[in-house]
């Protein structure tokens, strides 16, 4: 019985003479790029921070098909770490555009955006022109109202002065009234001319006196 108890108390050893083996630590799942490439994802993989294990495989498949994994890896290594996220987003967008349009790729999208920008610039210029015209009309209307208000007191002063002048001219002072002018035609008196013989006698005063005395007798 004592030998059996000591056998139970002693820890079991491994077949090689060591103690019991500990469970092995599981390795992290590979990133989407390494999963798409079917390779082991090593520590410090340049694709791991940007291509997750779930959706990263599909994104990296398009990138690898268009640009190639080695080329993308070299480009990311040349980019600073703080800006690698933007570079990965750009590469993924260009790859998807190239797969959607193998001829033009992202150029068609760029042209469409440029046309949209040009149309918006034209619309903005038209709105600015309409706004400028509206401001000019408002300024001219305000200026005309100011001029009208400035001229209105001067016109009232002139009208009052003319009324006063008319009242002053209608007053009669104490002098004699002017004789009314005849409305009809003016007749001028012409001297009566006697005959030639009488005219010659009337011009002699002595003959005229003798004739008067002879008529009285």
C-alpha atoms as a printed R data frame, in Angstrom:
    type eleno elety resid chain resno       x       y        z
1   ATOM     1    CA   UNK     A     1   0.000   0.000    0.000
2   ATOM     2    CA   UNK     A     2   2.861   2.374    0.764
3   ATOM     3    CA   UNK     A     3   4.392   1.859   -2.651
4   ATOM     4    CA   UNK     A     4   1.069   2.618   -4.350
5   ATOM     5    CA   UNK     A     5   0.618   5.883   -2.368
6   ATOM     6    CA   UNK     A     6   4.099   7.132   -3.286
7   ATOM     7    CA   UNK     A     7   3.410   6.306   -6.924
8   ATOM     8    CA   UNK     A     8   0.244   8.385   -6.834
9   ATOM     9    CA   UNK     A     9   1.879  11.337   -5.156
10  ATOM    10    CA   UNK     A    10   4.770  11.599   -7.583
11  ATOM    11    CA   UNK     A    11   4.099  13.830  -10.648
12  ATOM    12    CA   UNK     A    12   4.042  12.163  -13.940
13  ATOM    13    CA   UNK     A    13   6.917  12.817  -16.260
14  ATOM    14    CA   UNK     A    14   6.991  13.026  -20.020
15  ATOM    15    CA   UNK     A    15   8.264  10.083  -21.945
16  ATOM    16    CA   UNK     A    16  11.520  11.942  -22.591
17  ATOM    17    CA   UNK     A    17  12.149  12.437  -18.898
18  ATOM    18    CA   UNK     A    18  10.801  16.031  -18.566
19  ATOM    19    CA   UNK     A    19   7.718  17.423  -16.902
20  ATOM    20    CA   UNK     A    20   4.241  17.646  -18.496
21  ATOM    21    CA   UNK     A    21   4.188  19.760  -21.735
22  ATOM    22    CA   UNK     A    22   2.400  23.184  -21.671
23  ATOM    23    CA   UNK     A    23  -0.215  24.034  -24.366
24  ATOM    24    CA   UNK     A    24   1.300  25.842  -27.395
25  ATOM    25    CA   UNK     A    25   0.394  29.530  -27.993
26  ATOM    26    CA   UNK     A    26  -1.753  29.935  -31.100
27  ATOM    27    CA   UNK     A    27  -0.355  32.234  -33.818
28  ATOM    28    CA   UNK     A    28  -2.454  35.304  -34.812
29  ATOM    29    CA   UNK     A    29  -4.533  34.937  -37.952
30  ATOM    30    CA   UNK     A    30  -2.856  36.170  -41.112
31  ATOM    31    CA   UNK     A    31  -3.803  39.543  -42.623
32  ATOM    32    CA   UNK     A    32  -5.962  39.766  -45.689
33  ATOM    33    CA   UNK     A    33  -2.969  40.232  -47.973
34  ATOM    34    CA   UNK     A    34  -1.090  37.223  -46.664
35  ATOM    35    CA   UNK     A    35  -4.302  35.199  -46.683
36  ATOM    36    CA   UNK     A    36  -4.864  36.138  -50.327
37  ATOM    37    CA   UNK     A    37  -1.248  35.278  -51.117
38  ATOM    38    CA   UNK     A    38  -1.512  32.068  -49.038
39  ATOM    39    CA   UNK     A    39   1.580  32.756  -47.046
40  ATOM    40    CA   UNK     A    40   2.472  33.105  -43.387
41  ATOM    41    CA   UNK     A    41   1.959  36.613  -41.997
42  ATOM    42    CA   UNK     A    42   5.202  37.560  -40.274
43  ATOM    43    CA   UNK     A    43   5.684  40.186  -37.603
44  ATOM    44    CA   UNK     A    44   6.017  43.684  -39.112
45  ATOM    45    CA   UNK     A    45   4.063  42.842  -42.287
46  ATOM    46    CA   UNK     A    46   3.528  46.031  -44.262
47  ATOM    47    CA   UNK     A    47   0.020  44.956  -45.317
48  ATOM    48    CA   UNK     A    48  -1.270  43.923  -41.875
49  ATOM    49    CA   UNK     A    49  -2.305  47.406  -40.567
50  ATOM    50    CA   UNK     A    50  -4.293  48.177  -43.729
51  ATOM    51    CA   UNK     A    51  -5.780  44.870  -44.901
52  ATOM    52    CA   UNK     A    52  -7.753  43.134  -42.181
53  ATOM    53    CA   UNK     A    53  -8.445  39.443  -42.092
54  ATOM    54    CA   UNK     A    54 -12.145  39.716  -42.988
55  ATOM    55    CA   UNK     A    55 -12.548  42.211  -45.875
56  ATOM    56    CA   UNK     A    56  -8.881  42.792  -46.557
57  ATOM    57    CA   UNK     A    57  -8.532  39.667  -48.662
58  ATOM    58    CA   UNK     A    58 -11.056  40.861  -51.288
59  ATOM    59    CA   UNK     A    59  -9.548  44.376  -51.385
60  ATOM    60    CA   UNK     A    60  -6.021  43.056  -51.705
61  ATOM    61    CA   UNK     A    61  -7.064  40.608  -54.434
62  ATOM    62    CA   UNK     A    62  -8.067  43.542  -56.674
63  ATOM    63    CA   UNK     A    63  -4.856  45.430  -55.832
64  ATOM    64    CA   UNK     A    64  -2.716  42.371  -56.495
65  ATOM    65    CA   UNK     A    65  -4.487  41.710  -59.780
66  ATOM    66    CA   UNK     A    66  -3.930  45.248  -61.101
67  ATOM    67    CA   UNK     A    67  -0.601  46.360  -59.595
68  ATOM    68    CA   UNK     A    68   1.039  43.284  -58.090
69  ATOM    69    CA   UNK     A    69   1.861  42.593  -54.454
70  ATOM    70    CA   UNK     A    70   5.591  43.284  -54.743
71  ATOM    71    CA   UNK     A    71   5.066  46.668  -56.428
72  ATOM    72    CA   UNK     A    72   2.530  47.769  -53.824
73  ATOM    73    CA   UNK     A    73   4.848  46.616  -51.034
74  ATOM    74    CA   UNK     A    74   7.721  48.688  -52.431
75  ATOM    75    CA   UNK     A    75   5.482  51.756  -52.781
76  ATOM    76    CA   UNK     A    76   4.234  51.470  -49.200
77  ATOM    77    CA   UNK     A    77   7.758  51.100  -47.865
78  ATOM    78    CA   UNK     A    78   8.720  54.359  -49.605
79  ATOM    79    CA   UNK     A    79   5.785  56.234  -48.046
80  ATOM    80    CA   UNK     A    80   6.025  57.576  -44.442
81  ATOM    81    CA   UNK     A    81   4.148  55.511  -41.881
82  ATOM    82    CA   UNK     A    82   1.732  58.343  -41.051
83  ATOM    83    CA   UNK     A    83   0.565  58.541  -44.669
84  ATOM    84    CA   UNK     A    84   0.407  54.897  -45.625
85  ATOM    85    CA   UNK     A    85  -3.316  54.765  -44.955
86  ATOM    86    CA   UNK     A    86  -3.974  57.400  -47.640
87  ATOM    87    CA   UNK     A    87  -1.700  55.567  -50.069
88  ATOM    88    CA   UNK     A    88  -3.547  52.273  -49.496
89  ATOM    89    CA   UNK     A    89  -6.939  53.981  -50.016
90  ATOM    90    CA   UNK     A    90  -5.699  55.507  -53.282
91  ATOM    91    CA   UNK     A    91  -4.302  52.217  -54.574
92  ATOM    92    CA   UNK     A    92  -7.516  50.362  -53.726
93  ATOM    93    CA   UNK     A    93  -9.679  52.993  -55.451
94  ATOM    94    CA   UNK     A    94  -7.545  52.936  -58.599
95  ATOM    95    CA   UNK     A    95  -7.629  49.144  -58.668
96  ATOM    96    CA   UNK     A    96 -11.433  49.037  -58.377
97  ATOM    97    CA   UNK     A    97 -11.767  51.724  -61.087
98  ATOM    98    CA   UNK     A    98  -9.462  49.804  -63.406
99  ATOM    99    CA   UNK     A    99 -11.476  46.631  -62.909
100 ATOM   100    CA   UNK     A   100 -14.735  48.523  -63.576
101 ATOM   101    CA   UNK     A   101 -13.376  50.315  -66.660
102 ATOM   102    CA   UNK     A   102 -10.350  48.514  -68.114
103 ATOM   103    CA   UNK     A   103  -9.820  51.169  -70.822
104 ATOM   104    CA   UNK     A   104  -9.948  54.472  -68.937
105 ATOM   105    CA   UNK     A   105  -9.864  53.345  -65.327
106 ATOM   106    CA   UNK     A   106 -10.157  56.297  -62.933
107 ATOM   107    CA   UNK     A   107  -9.655  58.795  -65.795
108 ATOM   108    CA   UNK     A   108 -13.376  58.678  -66.653
109 ATOM   109    CA   UNK     A   109 -14.240  59.525  -63.048
110 ATOM   110    CA   UNK     A   110 -11.729  62.392  -63.066
111 ATOM   111    CA   UNK     A   111 -13.184  63.797  -66.303
112 ATOM   112    CA   UNK     A   112 -16.725  63.606  -64.926
113 ATOM   113    CA   UNK     A   113 -15.641  65.434  -61.768
114 ATOM   114    CA   UNK     A   114 -13.836  68.092  -63.818
115 ATOM   115    CA   UNK     A   115 -16.964  68.703  -65.905
116 ATOM   116    CA   UNK     A   116 -19.031  68.973  -62.737
117 ATOM   117    CA   UNK     A   117 -16.556  71.482  -61.279
118 ATOM   118    CA   UNK     A   118 -16.641  73.564  -64.491
119 ATOM   119    CA   UNK     A   119 -20.459  73.611  -64.463
120 ATOM   120    CA   UNK     A   120 -20.480  74.687  -60.818
121 ATOM   121    CA   UNK     A   121 -17.957  77.461  -61.558
122 ATOM   122    CA   UNK     A   122 -20.160  78.748  -64.402
123 ATOM   123    CA   UNK     A   123 -23.231  78.692  -62.172
124 ATOM   124    CA   UNK     A   124 -21.318  80.506  -59.434
125 ATOM   125    CA   UNK     A   125 -20.184  83.201  -61.891
126 ATOM   126    CA   UNK     A   126 -23.775  83.708  -63.076
127 ATOM   127    CA   UNK     A   127 -25.048  84.028  -59.513
128 ATOM   128    CA   UNK     A   128 -22.284  86.516  -58.676
129 ATOM   129    CA   UNK     A   129 -23.192  88.582  -61.764
130 ATOM   130    CA   UNK     A   130 -26.871  88.617  -60.780
131 ATOM   131    CA   UNK     A   131 -25.915  89.661  -57.263
132 ATOM   132    CA   UNK     A   132 -23.747  92.479  -58.629
133 ATOM   133    CA   UNK     A   133 -26.566  93.735  -60.873
134 ATOM   134    CA   UNK     A   134 -28.981  93.651  -57.945
135 ATOM   135    CA   UNK     A   135 -26.581  95.676  -55.827
136 ATOM   136    CA   UNK     A   136 -26.096  98.240  -58.605
137 ATOM   137    CA   UNK     A   137 -29.860  98.636  -59.046
138 ATOM   138    CA   UNK     A   138 -30.330  99.059  -55.296
139 ATOM   139    CA   UNK     A   139 -27.523 101.639  -55.102
140 ATOM   140    CA   UNK     A   140 -28.897 103.628  -58.061
141 ATOM   141    CA   UNK     A   141 -32.394 103.615  -56.539
142 ATOM   142    CA   UNK     A   142 -31.050 104.799  -53.184
143 ATOM   143    CA   UNK     A   143 -28.980 107.493  -54.897
144 ATOM   144    CA   UNK     A   144 -32.020 108.720  -56.869
145 ATOM   145    CA   UNK     A   145 -34.110 108.944  -53.711
146 ATOM   146    CA   UNK     A   146 -31.392 111.008  -52.017
147 ATOM   147    CA   UNK     A   147 -31.240 113.395  -54.991
148 ATOM   148    CA   UNK     A   148 -35.044 113.728  -54.987
149 ATOM   149    CA   UNK     A   149 -35.072 114.553  -51.286
150 ATOM   150    CA   UNK     A   150 -32.302 117.098  -51.827
151 ATOM   151    CA   UNK     A   151 -34.129 118.833  -54.705
152 ATOM   152    CA   UNK     A   152 -37.555 118.922  -53.036
153 ATOM   153    CA   UNK     A   153 -36.720 121.720  -50.487
154 ATOM   154    CA   UNK     A   154 -35.173 123.893  -53.223
155 ATOM   155    CA   UNK     A   155 -38.284 123.491  -55.389
156 ATOM   156    CA   UNK     A   156 -40.549 124.427  -52.483
157 ATOM   157    CA   UNK     A   157 -38.438 127.526  -51.778
158 ATOM   158    CA   UNK     A   158 -38.595 128.621  -55.431
159 ATOM   159    CA   UNK     A   159 -42.359 128.124  -55.578
160 ATOM   160    CA   UNK     A   160 -42.902 130.165  -52.392
161 ATOM   161    CA   UNK     A   161 -40.697 132.977  -53.744
162 ATOM   162    CA   UNK     A   162 -42.648 133.080  -57.016
163 ATOM   163    CA   UNK     A   163 -45.944 133.226  -55.098
164 ATOM   164    CA   UNK     A   164 -44.676 136.102  -52.989
165 ATOM   165    CA   UNK     A   165 -43.547 137.974  -56.123
166 ATOM   166    CA   UNK     A   166 -46.988 137.539  -57.697
167 ATOM   167    CA   UNK     A   167 -48.682 138.875  -54.560
168 ATOM   168    CA   UNK     A   168 -46.315 141.837  -54.473
169 ATOM   169    CA   UNK     A   169 -47.018 142.744  -58.098
170 ATOM   170    CA   UNK     A   170 -50.797 142.610  -57.523
171 ATOM   171    CA   UNK     A   171 -50.684 145.310  -54.827
172 ATOM   172    CA   UNK     A   172 -51.801 148.956  -55.866
173 ATOM   173    CA   UNK     A   173 -49.970 151.882  -54.464
174 ATOM   174    CA   UNK     A   174 -51.612 155.396  -53.888
175 ATOM   175    CA   UNK     A   175 -50.620 156.933  -57.263
176 ATOM   176    CA   UNK     A   176 -53.048 157.752  -60.087
177 ATOM   177    CA   UNK     A   177 -54.363 154.911  -62.018
178 ATOM   178    CA   UNK     A   178 -53.183 154.574  -65.544
179 ATOM   179    CA   UNK     A   179 -55.695 155.501  -68.228
180 ATOM   180    CA   UNK     A   180 -57.123 152.534  -70.027
181 ATOM   181    CA   UNK     A   181 -55.962 152.031  -73.510
182 ATOM   182    CA   UNK     A   182 -58.602 152.073  -76.278
183 ATOM   183    CA   UNK     A   183 -59.365 148.722  -77.587
184 ATOM   184    CA   UNK     A   184 -60.364 149.912  -81.080
185 ATOM   185    CA   UNK     A   185 -58.168 151.283  -83.855
186 ATOM   186    CA   UNK     A   186 -56.623 154.707  -83.269
187 ATOM   187    CA   UNK     A   187 -57.829 157.434  -85.686
188 ATOM   188    CA   UNK     A   188 -55.395 160.174  -86.460
189 ATOM   189    CA   UNK     A   189 -56.779 163.714  -87.318
190 ATOM   190    CA   UNK     A   190 -55.565 164.979  -90.603
191 ATOM   191    CA   UNK     A   191 -55.472 168.821  -91.292
192 ATOM   192    CA   UNK     A   192 -58.016 169.984  -93.825
193 ATOM   193    CA   UNK     A   193 -56.489 171.535  -96.886
194 ATOM   194    CA   UNK     A   194 -58.476 174.206  -98.785
195 ATOM   195    CA   UNK     A   195 -58.301 174.856 -102.450
196 ATOM   196    CA   UNK     A   196 -55.188 176.224 -103.984
197 ATOM   197    CA   UNK     A   197 -56.681 179.728 -104.447
198 ATOM   198    CA   UNK     A   198 -58.055 179.875 -100.877
199 ATOM   199    CA   UNK     A   199 -54.792 178.533  -99.569
200 ATOM   200    CA   UNK     A   200 -52.962 181.390 -101.223
201 ATOM   201    CA   UNK     A   201 -55.443 183.956  -99.751
202 ATOM   202    CA   UNK     A   202 -55.362 182.507  -96.290
203 ATOM   203    CA   UNK     A   203 -51.691 182.834  -96.250
204 ATOM   204    CA   UNK     A   204 -52.073 186.728  -96.653
205 ATOM   205    CA   UNK     A   205 -53.334 188.180  -93.325
206 ATOM   206    CA   UNK     A   206 -54.261 191.634  -94.654
207 ATOM   207    CA   UNK     A   207 -56.497 190.168  -97.307
208 ATOM   208    CA   UNK     A   208 -58.166 187.960  -94.714
209 ATOM   209    CA   UNK     A   209 -58.926 190.953  -92.437
210 ATOM   210    CA   UNK     A   210 -60.397 193.014  -95.336
211 ATOM   211    CA   UNK     A   211 -62.624 190.118  -96.236
212 ATOM   212    CA   UNK     A   212 -63.959 189.864  -92.701
213 ATOM   213    CA   UNK     A   213 -64.823 193.559  -92.486
214 ATOM   214    CA   UNK     A   214 -66.512 193.538  -95.900
215 ATOM   215    CA   UNK     A   215 -68.768 190.665  -94.772
216 ATOM   216    CA   UNK     A   216 -69.862 192.624  -91.655
217 ATOM   217    CA   UNK     A   217 -70.886 195.679  -93.716
